[in-house]
Short mmCIF file of C-alpha atoms and ligand atoms in Angstrom, two decimals:
data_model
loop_
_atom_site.label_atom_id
_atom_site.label_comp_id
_atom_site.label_asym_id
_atom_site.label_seq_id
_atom_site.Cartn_x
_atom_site.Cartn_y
_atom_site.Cartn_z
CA UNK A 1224 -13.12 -49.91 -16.10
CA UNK A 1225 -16.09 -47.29 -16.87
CA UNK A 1226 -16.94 -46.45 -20.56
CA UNK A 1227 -18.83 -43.83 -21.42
CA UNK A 1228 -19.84 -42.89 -24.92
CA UNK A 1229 -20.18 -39.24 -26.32
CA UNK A 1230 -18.62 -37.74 -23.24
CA UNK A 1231 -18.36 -33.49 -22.59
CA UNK A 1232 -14.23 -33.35 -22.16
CA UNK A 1233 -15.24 -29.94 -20.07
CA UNK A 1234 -14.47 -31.36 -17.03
CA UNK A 1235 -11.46 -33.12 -18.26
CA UNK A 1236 -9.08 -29.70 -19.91
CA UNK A 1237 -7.76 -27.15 -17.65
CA UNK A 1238 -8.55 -24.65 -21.07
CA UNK A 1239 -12.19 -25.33 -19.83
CA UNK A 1240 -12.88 -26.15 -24.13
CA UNK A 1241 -16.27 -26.72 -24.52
CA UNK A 1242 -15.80 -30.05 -26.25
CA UNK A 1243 -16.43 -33.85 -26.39
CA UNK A 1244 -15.49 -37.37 -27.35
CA UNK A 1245 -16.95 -40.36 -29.00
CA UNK A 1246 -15.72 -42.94 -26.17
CA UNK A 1247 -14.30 -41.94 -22.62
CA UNK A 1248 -12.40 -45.41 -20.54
CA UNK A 1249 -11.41 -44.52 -17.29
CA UNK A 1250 -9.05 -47.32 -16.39
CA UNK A 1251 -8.90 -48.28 -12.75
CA UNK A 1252 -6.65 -51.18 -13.44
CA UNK A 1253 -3.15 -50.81 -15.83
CA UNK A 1254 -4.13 -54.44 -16.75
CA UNK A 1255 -7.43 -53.36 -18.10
CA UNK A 1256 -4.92 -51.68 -20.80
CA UNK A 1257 -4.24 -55.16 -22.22
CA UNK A 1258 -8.08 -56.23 -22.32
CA UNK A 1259 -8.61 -53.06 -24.85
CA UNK A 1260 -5.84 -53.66 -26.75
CA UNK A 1261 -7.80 -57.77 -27.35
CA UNK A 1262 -10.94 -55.70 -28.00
CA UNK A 1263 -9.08 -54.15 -30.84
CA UNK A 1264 -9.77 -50.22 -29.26
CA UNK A 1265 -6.23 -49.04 -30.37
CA UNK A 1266 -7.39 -49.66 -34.27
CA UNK A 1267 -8.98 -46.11 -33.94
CA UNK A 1268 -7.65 -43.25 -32.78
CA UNK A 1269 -7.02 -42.62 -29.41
CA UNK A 1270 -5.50 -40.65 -26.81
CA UNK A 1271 -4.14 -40.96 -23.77
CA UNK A 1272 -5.58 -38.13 -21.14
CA UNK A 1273 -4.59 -37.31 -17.14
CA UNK A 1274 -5.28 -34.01 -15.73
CA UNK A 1275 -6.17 -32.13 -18.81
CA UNK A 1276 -3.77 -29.50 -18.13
CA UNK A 1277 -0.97 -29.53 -20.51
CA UNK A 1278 -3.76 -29.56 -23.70
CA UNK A 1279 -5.33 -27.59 -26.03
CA UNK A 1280 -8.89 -29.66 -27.96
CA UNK A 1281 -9.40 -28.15 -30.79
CA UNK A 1282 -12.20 -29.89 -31.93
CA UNK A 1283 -14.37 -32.96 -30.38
CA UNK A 1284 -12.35 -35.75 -30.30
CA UNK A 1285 -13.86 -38.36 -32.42
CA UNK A 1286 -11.59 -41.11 -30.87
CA UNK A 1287 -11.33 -43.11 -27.67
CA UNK A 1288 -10.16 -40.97 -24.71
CA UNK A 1289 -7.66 -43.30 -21.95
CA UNK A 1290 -7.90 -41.85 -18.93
CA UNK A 1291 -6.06 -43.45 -15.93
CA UNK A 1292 -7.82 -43.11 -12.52
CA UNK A 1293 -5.40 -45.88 -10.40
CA UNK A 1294 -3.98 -44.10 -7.74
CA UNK A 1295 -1.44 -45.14 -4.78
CA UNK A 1296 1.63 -44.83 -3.53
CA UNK A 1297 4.59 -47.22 -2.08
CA UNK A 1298 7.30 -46.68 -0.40
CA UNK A 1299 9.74 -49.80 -2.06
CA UNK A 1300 12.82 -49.49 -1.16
CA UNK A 1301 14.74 -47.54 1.80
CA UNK A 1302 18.30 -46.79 3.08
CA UNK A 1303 19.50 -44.83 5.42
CA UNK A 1304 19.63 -41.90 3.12
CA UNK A 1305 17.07 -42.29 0.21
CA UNK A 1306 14.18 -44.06 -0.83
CA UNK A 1307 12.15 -45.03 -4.04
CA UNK A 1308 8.68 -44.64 -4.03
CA UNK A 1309 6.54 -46.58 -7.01
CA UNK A 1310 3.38 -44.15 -8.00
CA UNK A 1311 0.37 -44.93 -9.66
CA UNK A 1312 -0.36 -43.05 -12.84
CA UNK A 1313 -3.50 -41.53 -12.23
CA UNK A 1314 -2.30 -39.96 -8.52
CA UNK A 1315 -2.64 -36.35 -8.43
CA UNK A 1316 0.91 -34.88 -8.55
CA UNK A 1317 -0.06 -32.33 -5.76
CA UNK A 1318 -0.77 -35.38 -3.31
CA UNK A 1319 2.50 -36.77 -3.75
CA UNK A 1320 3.83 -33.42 -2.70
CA UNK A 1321 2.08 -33.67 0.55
CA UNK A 1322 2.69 -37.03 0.88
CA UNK A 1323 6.61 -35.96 0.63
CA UNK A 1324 6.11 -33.04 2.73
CA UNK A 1325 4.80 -35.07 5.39
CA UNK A 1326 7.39 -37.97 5.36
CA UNK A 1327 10.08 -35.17 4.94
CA UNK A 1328 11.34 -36.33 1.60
CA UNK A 1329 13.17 -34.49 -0.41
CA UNK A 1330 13.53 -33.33 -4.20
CA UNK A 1331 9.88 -32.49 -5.13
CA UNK A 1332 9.38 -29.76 -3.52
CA UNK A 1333 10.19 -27.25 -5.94
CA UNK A 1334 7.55 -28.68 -8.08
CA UNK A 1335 4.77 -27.79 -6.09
CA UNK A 1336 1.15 -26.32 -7.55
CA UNK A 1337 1.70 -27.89 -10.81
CA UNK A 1338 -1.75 -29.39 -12.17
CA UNK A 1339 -2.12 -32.83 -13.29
CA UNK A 1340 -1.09 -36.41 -12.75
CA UNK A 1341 1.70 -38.56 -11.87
CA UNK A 1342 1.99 -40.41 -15.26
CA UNK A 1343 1.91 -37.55 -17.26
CA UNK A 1344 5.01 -35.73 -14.93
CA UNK A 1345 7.75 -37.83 -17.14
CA UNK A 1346 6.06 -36.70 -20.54
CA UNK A 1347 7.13 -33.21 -20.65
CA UNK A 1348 10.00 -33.29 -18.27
CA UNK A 1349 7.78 -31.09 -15.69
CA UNK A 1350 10.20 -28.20 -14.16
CA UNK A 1351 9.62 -25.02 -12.33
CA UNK A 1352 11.81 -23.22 -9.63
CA UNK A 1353 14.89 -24.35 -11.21
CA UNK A 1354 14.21 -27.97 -10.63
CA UNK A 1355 13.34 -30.79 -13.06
CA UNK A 1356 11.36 -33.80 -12.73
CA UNK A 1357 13.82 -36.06 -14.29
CA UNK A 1358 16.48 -35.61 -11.27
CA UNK A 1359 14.25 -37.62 -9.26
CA UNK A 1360 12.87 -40.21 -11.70
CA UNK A 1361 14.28 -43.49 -11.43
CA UNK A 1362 12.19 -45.41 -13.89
CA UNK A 1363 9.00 -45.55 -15.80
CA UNK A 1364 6.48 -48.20 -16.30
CA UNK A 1365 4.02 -48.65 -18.84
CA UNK A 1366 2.83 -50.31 -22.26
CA UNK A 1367 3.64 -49.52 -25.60
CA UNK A 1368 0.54 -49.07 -27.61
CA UNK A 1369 -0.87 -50.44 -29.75
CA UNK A 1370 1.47 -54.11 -28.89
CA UNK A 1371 0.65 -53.98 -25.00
CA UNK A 1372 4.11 -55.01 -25.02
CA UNK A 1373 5.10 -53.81 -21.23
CA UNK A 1374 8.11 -51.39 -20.84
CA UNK A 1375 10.48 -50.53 -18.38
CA UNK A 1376 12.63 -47.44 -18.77
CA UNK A 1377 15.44 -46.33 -16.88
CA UNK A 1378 15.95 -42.14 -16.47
CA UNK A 1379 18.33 -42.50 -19.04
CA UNK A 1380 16.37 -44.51 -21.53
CA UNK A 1381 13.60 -41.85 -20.99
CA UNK A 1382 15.74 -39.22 -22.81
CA UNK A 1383 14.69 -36.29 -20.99
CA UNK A 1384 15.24 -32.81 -22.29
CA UNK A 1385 13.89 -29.23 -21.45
CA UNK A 1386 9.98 -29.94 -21.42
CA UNK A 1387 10.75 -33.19 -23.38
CA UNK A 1388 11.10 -36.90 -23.38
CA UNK A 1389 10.90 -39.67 -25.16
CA UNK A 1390 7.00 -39.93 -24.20
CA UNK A 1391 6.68 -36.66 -26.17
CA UNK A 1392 8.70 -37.25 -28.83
CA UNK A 1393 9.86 -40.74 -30.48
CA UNK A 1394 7.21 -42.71 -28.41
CA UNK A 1395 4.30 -39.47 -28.52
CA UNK A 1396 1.06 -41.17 -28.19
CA UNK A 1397 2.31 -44.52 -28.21
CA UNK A 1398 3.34 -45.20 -24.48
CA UNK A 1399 0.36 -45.95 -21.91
CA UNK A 1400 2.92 -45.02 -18.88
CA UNK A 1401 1.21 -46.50 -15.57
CA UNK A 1402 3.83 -45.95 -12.63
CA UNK A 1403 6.11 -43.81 -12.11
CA UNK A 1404 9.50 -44.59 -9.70
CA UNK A 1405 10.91 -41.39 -7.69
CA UNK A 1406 13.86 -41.59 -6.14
CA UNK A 1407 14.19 -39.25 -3.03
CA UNK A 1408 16.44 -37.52 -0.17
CA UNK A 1409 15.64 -38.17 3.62
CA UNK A 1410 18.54 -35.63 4.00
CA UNK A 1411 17.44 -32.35 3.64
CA UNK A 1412 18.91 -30.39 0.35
CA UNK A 1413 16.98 -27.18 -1.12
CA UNK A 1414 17.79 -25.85 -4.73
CA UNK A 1415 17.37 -22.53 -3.99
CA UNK A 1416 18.69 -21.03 -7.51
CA UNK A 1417 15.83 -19.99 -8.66
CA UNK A 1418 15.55 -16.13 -7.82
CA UNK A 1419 12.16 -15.67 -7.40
CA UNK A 1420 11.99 -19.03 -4.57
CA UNK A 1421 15.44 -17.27 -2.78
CA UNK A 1422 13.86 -13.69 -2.70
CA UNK A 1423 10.08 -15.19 -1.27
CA UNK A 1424 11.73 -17.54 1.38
CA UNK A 1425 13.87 -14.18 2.48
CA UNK A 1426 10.73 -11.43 1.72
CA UNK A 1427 8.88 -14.37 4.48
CA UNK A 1428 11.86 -14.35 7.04
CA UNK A 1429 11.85 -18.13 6.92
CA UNK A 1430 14.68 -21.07 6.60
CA UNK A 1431 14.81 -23.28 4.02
CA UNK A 1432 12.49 -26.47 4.83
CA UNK A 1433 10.58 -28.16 2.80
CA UNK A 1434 7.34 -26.74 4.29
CA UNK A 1435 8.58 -23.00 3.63
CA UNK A 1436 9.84 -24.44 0.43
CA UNK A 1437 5.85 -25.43 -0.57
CA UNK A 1438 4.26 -22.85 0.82
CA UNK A 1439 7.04 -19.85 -1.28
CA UNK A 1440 6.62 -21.56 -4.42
CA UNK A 1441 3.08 -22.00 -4.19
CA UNK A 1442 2.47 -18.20 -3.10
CA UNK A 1443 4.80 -16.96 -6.33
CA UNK A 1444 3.18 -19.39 -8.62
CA UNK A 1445 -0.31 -17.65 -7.03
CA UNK A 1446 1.03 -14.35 -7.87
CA UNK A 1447 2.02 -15.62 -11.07
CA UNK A 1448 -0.56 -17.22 -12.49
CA UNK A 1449 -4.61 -17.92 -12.71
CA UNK A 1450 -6.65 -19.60 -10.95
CA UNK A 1451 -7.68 -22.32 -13.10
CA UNK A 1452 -11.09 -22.59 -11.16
CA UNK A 1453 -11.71 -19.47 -12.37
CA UNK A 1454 -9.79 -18.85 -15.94
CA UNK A 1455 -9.04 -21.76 -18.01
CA UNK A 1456 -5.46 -22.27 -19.22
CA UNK A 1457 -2.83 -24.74 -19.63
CA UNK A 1458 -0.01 -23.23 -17.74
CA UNK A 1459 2.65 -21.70 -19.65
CA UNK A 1460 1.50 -21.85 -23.64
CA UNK A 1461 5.01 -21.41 -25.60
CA UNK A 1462 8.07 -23.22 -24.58
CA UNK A 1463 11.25 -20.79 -24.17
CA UNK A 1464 13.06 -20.85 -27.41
CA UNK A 1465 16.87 -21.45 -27.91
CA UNK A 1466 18.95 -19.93 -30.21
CA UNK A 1467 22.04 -19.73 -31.18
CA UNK A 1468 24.56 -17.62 -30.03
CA UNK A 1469 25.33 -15.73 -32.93
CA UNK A 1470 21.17 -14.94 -33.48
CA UNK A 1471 21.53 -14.05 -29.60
CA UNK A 1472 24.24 -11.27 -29.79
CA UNK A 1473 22.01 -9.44 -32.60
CA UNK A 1474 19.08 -9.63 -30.38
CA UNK A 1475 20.81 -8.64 -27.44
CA UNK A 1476 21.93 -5.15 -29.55
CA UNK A 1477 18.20 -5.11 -30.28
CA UNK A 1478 16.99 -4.94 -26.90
CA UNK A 1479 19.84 -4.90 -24.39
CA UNK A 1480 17.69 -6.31 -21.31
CA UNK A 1481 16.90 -9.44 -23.28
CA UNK A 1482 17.01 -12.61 -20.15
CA UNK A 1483 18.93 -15.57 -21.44
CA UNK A 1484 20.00 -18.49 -19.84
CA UNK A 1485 22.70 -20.93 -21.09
CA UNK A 1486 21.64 -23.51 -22.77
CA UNK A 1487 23.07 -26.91 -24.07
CA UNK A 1488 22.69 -26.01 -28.23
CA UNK A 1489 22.63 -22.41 -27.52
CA UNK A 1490 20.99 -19.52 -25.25
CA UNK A 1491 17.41 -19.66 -24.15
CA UNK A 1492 15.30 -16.93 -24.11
CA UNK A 1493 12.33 -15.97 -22.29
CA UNK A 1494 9.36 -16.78 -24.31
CA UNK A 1495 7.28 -14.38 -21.91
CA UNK A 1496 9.40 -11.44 -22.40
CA UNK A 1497 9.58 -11.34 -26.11
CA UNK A 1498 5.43 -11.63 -26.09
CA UNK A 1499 5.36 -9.03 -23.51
CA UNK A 1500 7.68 -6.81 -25.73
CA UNK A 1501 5.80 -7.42 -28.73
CA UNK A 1502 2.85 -5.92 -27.42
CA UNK A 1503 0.82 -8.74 -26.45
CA UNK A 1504 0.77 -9.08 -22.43
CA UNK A 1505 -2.66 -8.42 -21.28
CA UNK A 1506 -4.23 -8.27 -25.00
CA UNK A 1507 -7.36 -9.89 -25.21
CA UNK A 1508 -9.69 -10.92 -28.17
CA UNK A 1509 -13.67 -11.58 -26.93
CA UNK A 1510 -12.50 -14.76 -24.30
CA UNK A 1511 -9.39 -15.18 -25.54
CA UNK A 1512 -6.54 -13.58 -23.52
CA UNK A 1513 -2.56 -13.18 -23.32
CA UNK A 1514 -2.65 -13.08 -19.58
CA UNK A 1515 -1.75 -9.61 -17.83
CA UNK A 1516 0.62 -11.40 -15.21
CA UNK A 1517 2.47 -13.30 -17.12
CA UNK A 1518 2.40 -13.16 -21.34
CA UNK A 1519 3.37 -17.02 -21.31
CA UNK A 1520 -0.34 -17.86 -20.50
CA UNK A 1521 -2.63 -17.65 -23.10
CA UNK A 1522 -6.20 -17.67 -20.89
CA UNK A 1523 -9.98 -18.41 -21.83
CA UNK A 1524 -11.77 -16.24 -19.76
CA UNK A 1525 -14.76 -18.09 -20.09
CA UNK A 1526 -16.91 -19.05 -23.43
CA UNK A 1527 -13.57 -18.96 -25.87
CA UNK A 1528 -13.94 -21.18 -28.79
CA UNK A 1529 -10.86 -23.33 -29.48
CA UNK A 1530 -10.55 -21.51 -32.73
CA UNK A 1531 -10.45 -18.16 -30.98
CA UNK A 1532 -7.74 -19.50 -28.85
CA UNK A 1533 -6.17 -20.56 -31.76
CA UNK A 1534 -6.01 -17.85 -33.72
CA UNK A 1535 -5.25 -15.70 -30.74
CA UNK A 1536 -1.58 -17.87 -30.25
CA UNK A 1537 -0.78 -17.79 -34.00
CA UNK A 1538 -0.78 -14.19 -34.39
CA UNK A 1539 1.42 -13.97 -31.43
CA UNK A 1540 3.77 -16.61 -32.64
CA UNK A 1541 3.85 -14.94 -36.23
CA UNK A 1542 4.50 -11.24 -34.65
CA UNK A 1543 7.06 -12.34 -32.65
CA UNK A 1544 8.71 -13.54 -35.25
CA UNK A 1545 8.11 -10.78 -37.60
CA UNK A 1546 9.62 -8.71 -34.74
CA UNK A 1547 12.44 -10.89 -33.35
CA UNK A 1548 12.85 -13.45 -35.66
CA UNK A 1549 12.32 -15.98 -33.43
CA UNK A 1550 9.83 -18.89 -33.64
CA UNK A 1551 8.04 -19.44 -30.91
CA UNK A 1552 6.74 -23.26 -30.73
CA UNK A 1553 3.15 -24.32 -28.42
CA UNK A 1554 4.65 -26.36 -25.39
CA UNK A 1555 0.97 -27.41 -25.08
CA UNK A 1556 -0.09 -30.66 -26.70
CA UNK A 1557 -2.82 -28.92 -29.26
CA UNK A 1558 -5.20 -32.11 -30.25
C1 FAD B 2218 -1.86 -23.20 -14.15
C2 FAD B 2218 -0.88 -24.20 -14.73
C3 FAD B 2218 0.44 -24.18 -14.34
C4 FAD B 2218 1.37 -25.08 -14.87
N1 FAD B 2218 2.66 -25.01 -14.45
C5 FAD B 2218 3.57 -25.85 -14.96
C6 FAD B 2218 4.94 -25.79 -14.54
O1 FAD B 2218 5.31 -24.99 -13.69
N2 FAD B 2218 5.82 -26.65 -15.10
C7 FAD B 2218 5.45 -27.58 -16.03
O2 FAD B 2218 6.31 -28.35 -16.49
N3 FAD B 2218 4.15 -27.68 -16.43
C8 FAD B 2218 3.22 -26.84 -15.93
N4 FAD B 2218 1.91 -26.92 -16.34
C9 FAD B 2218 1.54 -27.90 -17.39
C10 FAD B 2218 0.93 -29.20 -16.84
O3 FAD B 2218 0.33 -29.01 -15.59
C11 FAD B 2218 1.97 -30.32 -16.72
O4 FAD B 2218 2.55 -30.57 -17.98
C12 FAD B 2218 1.36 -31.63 -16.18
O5 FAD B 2218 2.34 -32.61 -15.98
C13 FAD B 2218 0.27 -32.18 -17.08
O6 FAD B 2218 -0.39 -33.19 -16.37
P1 FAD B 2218 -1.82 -33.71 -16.80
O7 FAD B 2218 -2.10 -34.95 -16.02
O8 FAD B 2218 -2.81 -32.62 -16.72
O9 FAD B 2218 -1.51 -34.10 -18.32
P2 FAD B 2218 -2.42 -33.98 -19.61
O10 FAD B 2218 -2.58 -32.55 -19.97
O11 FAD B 2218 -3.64 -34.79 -19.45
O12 FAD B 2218 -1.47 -34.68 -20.68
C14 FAD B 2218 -0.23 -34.11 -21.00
C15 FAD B 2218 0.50 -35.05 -21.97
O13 FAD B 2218 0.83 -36.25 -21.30
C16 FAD B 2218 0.26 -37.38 -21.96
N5 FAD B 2218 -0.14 -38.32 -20.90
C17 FAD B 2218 -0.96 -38.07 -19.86
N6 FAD B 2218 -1.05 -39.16 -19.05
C18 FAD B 2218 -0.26 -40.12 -19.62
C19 FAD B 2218 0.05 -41.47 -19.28
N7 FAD B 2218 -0.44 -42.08 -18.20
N8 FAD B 2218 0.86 -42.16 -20.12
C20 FAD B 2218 1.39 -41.56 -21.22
N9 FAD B 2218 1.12 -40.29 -21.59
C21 FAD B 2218 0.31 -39.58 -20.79
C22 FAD B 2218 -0.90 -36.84 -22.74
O14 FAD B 2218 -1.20 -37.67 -23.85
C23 FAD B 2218 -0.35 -35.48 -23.16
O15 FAD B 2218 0.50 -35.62 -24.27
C24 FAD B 2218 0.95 -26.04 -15.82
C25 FAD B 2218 -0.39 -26.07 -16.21
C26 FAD B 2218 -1.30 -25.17 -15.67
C27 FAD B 2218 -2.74 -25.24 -16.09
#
């Protein structure tokens, strides 16, 4: 493993927050988890930290930063009509794309040009394009800190929700996940419900396959969103709220083009449309920016200071709910 002691976290946050830790472990081993625990490291705080791109620092963390950087993929298991590949935790999630692209394995795909790591894919329940991370996972491997005490969870025991799990709920902070098992189609199946996928694949005259399938979803996230090489962010800031139905038929005589979809506990709303119709798509404060594609994305367009950024998403939580009575809640872990 590599420690490194007051270590710049610039690198490490898609926000691009200019800010540091006390102690940085990359892990190259999931073993080396246990070593730390003997070295009594999980007495402090820590945090566990892959890609950087579902979090908000608001401050220097003055804590011990885990960061896996074990990386593989295995193909374990095969029949004539699926198989279950075992991933390492710190694999980039866009390589396992390709990797299923190129094998022609199916039930990724959807998921395409979403930042980040393997291990962190099961915390939030990663979706996009009408697909869901959780139809594919099998089961997830880690150790609960700070016991070591190694885990093995089955989809179900994983409780997955919309943008949730048991990783980012019950067990936030406390699970060191280090493989992650997809299971996957040889057959070829598309879920093609998602509008926006359906209209790109027919706008590029091409048939569903899971190259067309990449390369649509990646050119509508691209029209989408930023660039994060260029403008930090974290992907979409707010998660879309449900309400109930009741609170939905008075909005809906508020604005009558209000997008819902059903929900389990209610109707969901578009988080990005109530922003946008409060006024706040395209706003920007110094750095700090609602972005003018898509009023989901809250962007730092270069030097913005966490509290900028903060301040900045409250206001746009508290008008929205001064406007729609809705609360909006951060889907981004804010540290
Ligand atoms: C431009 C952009 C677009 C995005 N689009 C989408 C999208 O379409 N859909 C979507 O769902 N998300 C999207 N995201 C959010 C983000 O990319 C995903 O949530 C991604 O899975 C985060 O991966 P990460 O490795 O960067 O996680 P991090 O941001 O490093 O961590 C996220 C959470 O996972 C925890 N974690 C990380 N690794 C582990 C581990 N090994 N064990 C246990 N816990 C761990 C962290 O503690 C933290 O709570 C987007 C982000 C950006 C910047």
């Amino acid at each position: 493993m590599k420690i490194s002691d007051n270590y710049s976290l610039l690198a490490h946050n898609t926000f691009k927050m200019q800010v540091s830790c006390r102690r940085f472990i990359e892990l190259e081993r999931p073993e080396e988890i246990v070593s730390l625990a003997a070295q009594h490291i999980f007495e402090q705080p820590f945090y566990i930290l892959g890609g950087g791109s579902n979090v908000l620092f608001t401050r220097d963390y003055e804590g011990v930063i885990l960061h896996p950087v074990f990386k593989g993929i295995e193909l374990i298991k095969e029949d004539e009509q699926t198989i279950t590949l075992r991933v390492a935790a710190g694999t980039e999630w866009e390589s396992l794309i390709e990797y299923c692209v190129e094998n022609q394995y199916y039930g990724l795909e959807n998921l395409t040009g979403i930042p980040g790591l393997v291990g962190s894919a099961p915390v939030q329940n990663i979706g996009a394009y009408g697909m869901e991370v959780k139809d594919s996972i099998l089961t997830v491997e880690g150790y609960l800190l700070p016991s070591v005490e190694p885990i093995c969870y089955s989809a179900e025991d994983c409780r997955f929700g919309y943008r949730s799990s048991l990783f980012k709920t019950e067990l936030k902070g406390r699970c060191f996940i280090t493989y992650v098992y997809f299971k996957l189609s040889k057959e070829p199946h598309f879920n093609l419900t998602y509008k926006a996928l359906s209209e790109e694949l027919a706008r590029q005259q091409v048939k569903p396959t899971l190259e067309n399938i990449v390369r649509c979803v990646r050119s509508v996230r691209d029209s989408k969103l930023p660039d994060i090489t260029q403008i930090g962010c974290a992907g979409s800031f707010f998660q879309n709220p449900i309400v109930s139905e009741e609170q939905f038929e008075q909005l809906h005589q508020q604005c009558s083009d209000l997008i819902s979809y059903p929900a389990a506990n209610g109707v969901k709303l578009a988080a990005g449309q109530l922003i946008d119709k409060a006024g706040w798509k395209g706003h920007r404060e110094g750095d700090a920016g609602i972005y003018p594609k898509q009023a989901l994305v809250v962007v730092n367009y270069g030097q913005a200071h966490p509290e900028e950024i903060c301040q900045l998403y409250e206001k746009v939580i508290s008008d929205v709910y001064n406007k729609f009575k809705v609360l909006l809640r951060p889907e981004v872990n804010i540290i």
